[in-house]
PDB file of C-alpha atoms in Angstrom:
ATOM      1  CA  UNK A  24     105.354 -73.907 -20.550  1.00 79.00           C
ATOM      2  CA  UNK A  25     102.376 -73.917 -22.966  1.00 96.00           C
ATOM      3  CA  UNK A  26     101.373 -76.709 -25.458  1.00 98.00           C
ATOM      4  CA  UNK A  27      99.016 -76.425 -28.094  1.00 98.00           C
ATOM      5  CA  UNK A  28      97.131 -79.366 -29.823  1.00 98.00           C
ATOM      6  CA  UNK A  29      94.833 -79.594 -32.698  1.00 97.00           C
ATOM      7  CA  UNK A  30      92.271 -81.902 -34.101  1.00 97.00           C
ATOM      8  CA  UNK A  31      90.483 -82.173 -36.838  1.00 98.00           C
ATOM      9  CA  UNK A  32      92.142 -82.400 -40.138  1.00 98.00           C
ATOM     10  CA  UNK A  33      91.495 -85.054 -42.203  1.00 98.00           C
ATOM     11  CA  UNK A  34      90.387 -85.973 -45.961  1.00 98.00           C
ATOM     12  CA  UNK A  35      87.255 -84.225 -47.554  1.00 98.00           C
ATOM     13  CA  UNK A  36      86.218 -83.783 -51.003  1.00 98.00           C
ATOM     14  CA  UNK A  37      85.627 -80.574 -52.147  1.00 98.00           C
ATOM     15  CA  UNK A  38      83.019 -78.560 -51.702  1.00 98.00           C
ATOM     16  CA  UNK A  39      82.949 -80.298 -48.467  1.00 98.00           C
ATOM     17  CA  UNK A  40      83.842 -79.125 -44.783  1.00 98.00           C
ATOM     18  CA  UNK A  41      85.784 -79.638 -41.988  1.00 98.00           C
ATOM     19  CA  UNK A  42      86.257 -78.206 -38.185  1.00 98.00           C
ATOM     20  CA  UNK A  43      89.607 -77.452 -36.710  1.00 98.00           C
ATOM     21  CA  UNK A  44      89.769 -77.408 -32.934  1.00 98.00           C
ATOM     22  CA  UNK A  45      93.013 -76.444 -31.270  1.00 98.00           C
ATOM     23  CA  UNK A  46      93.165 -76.399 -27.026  1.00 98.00           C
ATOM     24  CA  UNK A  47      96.228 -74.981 -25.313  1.00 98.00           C
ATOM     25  CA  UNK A  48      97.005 -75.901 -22.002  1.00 98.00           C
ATOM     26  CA  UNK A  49      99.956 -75.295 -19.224  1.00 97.00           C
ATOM     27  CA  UNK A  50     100.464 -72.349 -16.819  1.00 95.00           C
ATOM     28  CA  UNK A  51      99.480 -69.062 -18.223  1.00 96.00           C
ATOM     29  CA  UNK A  52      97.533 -65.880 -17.195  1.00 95.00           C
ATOM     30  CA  UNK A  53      95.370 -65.313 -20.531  1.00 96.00           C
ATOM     31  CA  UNK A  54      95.845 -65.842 -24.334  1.00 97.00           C
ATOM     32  CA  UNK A  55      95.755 -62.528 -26.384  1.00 97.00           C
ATOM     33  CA  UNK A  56      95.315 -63.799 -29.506  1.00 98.00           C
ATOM     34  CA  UNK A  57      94.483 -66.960 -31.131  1.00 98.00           C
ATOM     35  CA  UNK A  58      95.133 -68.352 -34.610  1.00 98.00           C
ATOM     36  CA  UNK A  59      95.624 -70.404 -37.685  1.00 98.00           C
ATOM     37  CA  UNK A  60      98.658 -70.946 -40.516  1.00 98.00           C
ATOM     38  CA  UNK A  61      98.894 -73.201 -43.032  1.00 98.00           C
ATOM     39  CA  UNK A  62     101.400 -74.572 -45.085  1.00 98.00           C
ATOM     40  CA  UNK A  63     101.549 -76.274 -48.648  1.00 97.00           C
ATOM     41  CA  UNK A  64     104.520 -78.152 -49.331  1.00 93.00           C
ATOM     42  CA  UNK A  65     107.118 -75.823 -51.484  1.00 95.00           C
ATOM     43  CA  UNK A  66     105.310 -73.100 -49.963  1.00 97.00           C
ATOM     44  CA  UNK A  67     105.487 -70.778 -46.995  1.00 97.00           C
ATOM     45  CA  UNK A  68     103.435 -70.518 -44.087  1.00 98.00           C
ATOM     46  CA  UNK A  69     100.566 -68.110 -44.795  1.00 98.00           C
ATOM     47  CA  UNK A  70      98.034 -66.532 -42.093  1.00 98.00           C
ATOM     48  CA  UNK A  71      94.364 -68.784 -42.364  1.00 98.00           C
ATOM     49  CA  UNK A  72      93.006 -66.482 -39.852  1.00 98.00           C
ATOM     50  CA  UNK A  73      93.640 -64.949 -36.058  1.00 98.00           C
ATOM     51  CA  UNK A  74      90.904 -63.367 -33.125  1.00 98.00           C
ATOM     52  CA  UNK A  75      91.832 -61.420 -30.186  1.00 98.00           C
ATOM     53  CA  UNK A  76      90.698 -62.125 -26.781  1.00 95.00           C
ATOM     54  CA  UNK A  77      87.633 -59.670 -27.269  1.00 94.00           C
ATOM     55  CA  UNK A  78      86.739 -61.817 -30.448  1.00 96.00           C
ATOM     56  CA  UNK A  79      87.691 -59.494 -33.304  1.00 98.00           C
ATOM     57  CA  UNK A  80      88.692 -61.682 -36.510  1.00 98.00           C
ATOM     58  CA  UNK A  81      91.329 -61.058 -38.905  1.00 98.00           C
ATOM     59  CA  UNK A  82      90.726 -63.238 -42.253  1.00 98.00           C
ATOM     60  CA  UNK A  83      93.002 -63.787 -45.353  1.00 97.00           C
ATOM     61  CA  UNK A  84      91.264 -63.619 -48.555  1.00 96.00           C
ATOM     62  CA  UNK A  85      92.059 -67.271 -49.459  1.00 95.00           C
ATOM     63  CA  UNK A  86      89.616 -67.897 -46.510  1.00 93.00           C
ATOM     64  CA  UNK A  87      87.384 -65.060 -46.535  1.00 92.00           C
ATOM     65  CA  UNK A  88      83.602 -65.652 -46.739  1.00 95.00           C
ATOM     66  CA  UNK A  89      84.323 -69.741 -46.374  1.00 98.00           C
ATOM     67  CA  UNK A  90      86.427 -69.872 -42.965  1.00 98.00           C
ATOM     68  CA  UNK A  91      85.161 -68.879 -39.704  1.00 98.00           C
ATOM     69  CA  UNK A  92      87.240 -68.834 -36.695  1.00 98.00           C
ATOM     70  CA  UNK A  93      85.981 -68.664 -33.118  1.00 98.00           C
ATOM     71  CA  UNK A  94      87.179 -69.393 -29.711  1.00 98.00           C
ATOM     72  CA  UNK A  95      85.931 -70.250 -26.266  1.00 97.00           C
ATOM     73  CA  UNK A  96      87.985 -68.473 -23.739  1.00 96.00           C
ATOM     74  CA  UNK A  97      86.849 -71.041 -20.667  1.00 95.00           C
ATOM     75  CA  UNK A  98      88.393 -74.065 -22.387  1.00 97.00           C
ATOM     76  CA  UNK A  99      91.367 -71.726 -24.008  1.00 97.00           C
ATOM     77  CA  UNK A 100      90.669 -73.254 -27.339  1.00 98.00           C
ATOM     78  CA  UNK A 101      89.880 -71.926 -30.735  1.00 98.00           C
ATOM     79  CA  UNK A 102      87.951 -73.491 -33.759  1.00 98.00           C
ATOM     80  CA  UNK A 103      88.040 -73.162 -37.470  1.00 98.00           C
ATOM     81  CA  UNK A 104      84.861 -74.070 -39.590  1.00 98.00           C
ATOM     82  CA  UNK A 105      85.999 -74.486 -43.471  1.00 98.00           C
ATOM     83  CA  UNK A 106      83.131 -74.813 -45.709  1.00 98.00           C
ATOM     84  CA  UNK A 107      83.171 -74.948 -49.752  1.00 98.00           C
ATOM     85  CA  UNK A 108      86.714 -76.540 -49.554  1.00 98.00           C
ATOM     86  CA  UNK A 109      88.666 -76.128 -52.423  1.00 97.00           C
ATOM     87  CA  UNK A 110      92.038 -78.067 -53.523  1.00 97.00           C
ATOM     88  CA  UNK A 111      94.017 -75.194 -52.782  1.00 96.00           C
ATOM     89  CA  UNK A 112      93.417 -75.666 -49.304  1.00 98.00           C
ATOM     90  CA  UNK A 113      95.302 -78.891 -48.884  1.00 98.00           C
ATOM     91  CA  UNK A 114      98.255 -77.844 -46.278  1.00 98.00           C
ATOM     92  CA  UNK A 115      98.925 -78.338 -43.014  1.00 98.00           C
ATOM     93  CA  UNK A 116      97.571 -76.111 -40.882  1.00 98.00           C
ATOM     94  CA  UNK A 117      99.194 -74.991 -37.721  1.00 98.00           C
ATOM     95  CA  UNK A 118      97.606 -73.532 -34.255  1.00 98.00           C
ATOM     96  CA  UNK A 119      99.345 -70.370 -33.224  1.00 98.00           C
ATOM     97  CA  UNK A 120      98.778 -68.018 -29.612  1.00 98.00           C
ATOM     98  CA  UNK A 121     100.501 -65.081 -28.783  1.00 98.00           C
ATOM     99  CA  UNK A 122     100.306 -65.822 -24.532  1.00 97.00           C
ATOM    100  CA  UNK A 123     100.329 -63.525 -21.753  1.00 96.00           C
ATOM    101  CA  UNK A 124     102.620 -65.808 -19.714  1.00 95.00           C
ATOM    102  CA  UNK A 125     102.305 -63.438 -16.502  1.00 92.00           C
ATOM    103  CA  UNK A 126     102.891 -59.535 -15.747  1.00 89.00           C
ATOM    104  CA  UNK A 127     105.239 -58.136 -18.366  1.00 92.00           C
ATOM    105  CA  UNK A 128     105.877 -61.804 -19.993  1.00 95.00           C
ATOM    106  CA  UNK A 129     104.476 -62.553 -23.410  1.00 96.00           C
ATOM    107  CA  UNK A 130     105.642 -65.383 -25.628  1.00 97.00           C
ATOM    108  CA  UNK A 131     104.269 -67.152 -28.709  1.00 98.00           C
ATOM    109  CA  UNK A 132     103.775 -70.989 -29.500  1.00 98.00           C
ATOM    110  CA  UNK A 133     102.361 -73.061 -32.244  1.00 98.00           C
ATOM    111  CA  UNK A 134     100.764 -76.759 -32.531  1.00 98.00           C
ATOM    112  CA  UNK A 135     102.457 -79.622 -34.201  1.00 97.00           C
ATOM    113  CA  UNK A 136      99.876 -78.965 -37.251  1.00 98.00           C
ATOM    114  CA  UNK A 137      97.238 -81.245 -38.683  1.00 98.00           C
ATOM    115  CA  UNK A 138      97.172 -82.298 -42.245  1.00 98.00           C
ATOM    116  CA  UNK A 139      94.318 -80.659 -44.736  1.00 98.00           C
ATOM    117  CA  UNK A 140      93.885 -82.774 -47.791  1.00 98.00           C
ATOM    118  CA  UNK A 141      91.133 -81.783 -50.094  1.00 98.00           C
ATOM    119  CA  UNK A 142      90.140 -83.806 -53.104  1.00 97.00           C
ATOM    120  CA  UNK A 143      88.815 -83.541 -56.511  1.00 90.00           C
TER     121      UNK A 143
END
């Protein structure tokens, strides 16, 4: 059993910025990789961004050179800094790990999402 929650979301104009934080907890042996999805309504979910355990980043262009994701491995949480925020970014944005549950065991989960609402 593994739950993830995130924080963060909120209005901001753009051009503005906001931090996503997302902390999993429950009974688990490591998290492999850590990441973020968003989706706009009509849309589908789209990848934001992931990083592995040894902190390589993945990055869709949407994101790319605006978005940084990071993640502290003690607290098993994982953090998304969106600067320059454009109105294209309004979505919710969902927390995803891919957890090593034990030996031989891995499963993956996602947050409830929090809303992203950017403004002219």
């Amino acid at each position: 059993q593994v739950q993830l929650v995130e924080s963060g979301g909120g209005l901001v104009q753009a051009g503005g910025s906001l931090r996503l934080s997302c902390a999993a907890s429950g009974s688990f042996f490591a998290i492999n990789t850590m990441g973020w999805y968003r989706q706009a309504p009509g849309k589908q979910r789209e990848l934001v961004a992931h990083i592995t355990i040894g902190g390589s980043t993945k990055y869709a262009d949407s994101g790319m050179g605006r978005f940084t994701i990071s993640r502290d491995n003690a607290k098993n949480s994982v953090y998304l800094q969106m600067n320059s925020l454009k109105a294209e970014d309004t979505a919710v944005y969902y927390c995803n790990a891919d957890v090593n549950i034990y030996l031989h065991r891995t499963d993956n989960f996602w947050g409830q999402g929090t809303q992203v609402t950017v403004s002219l």
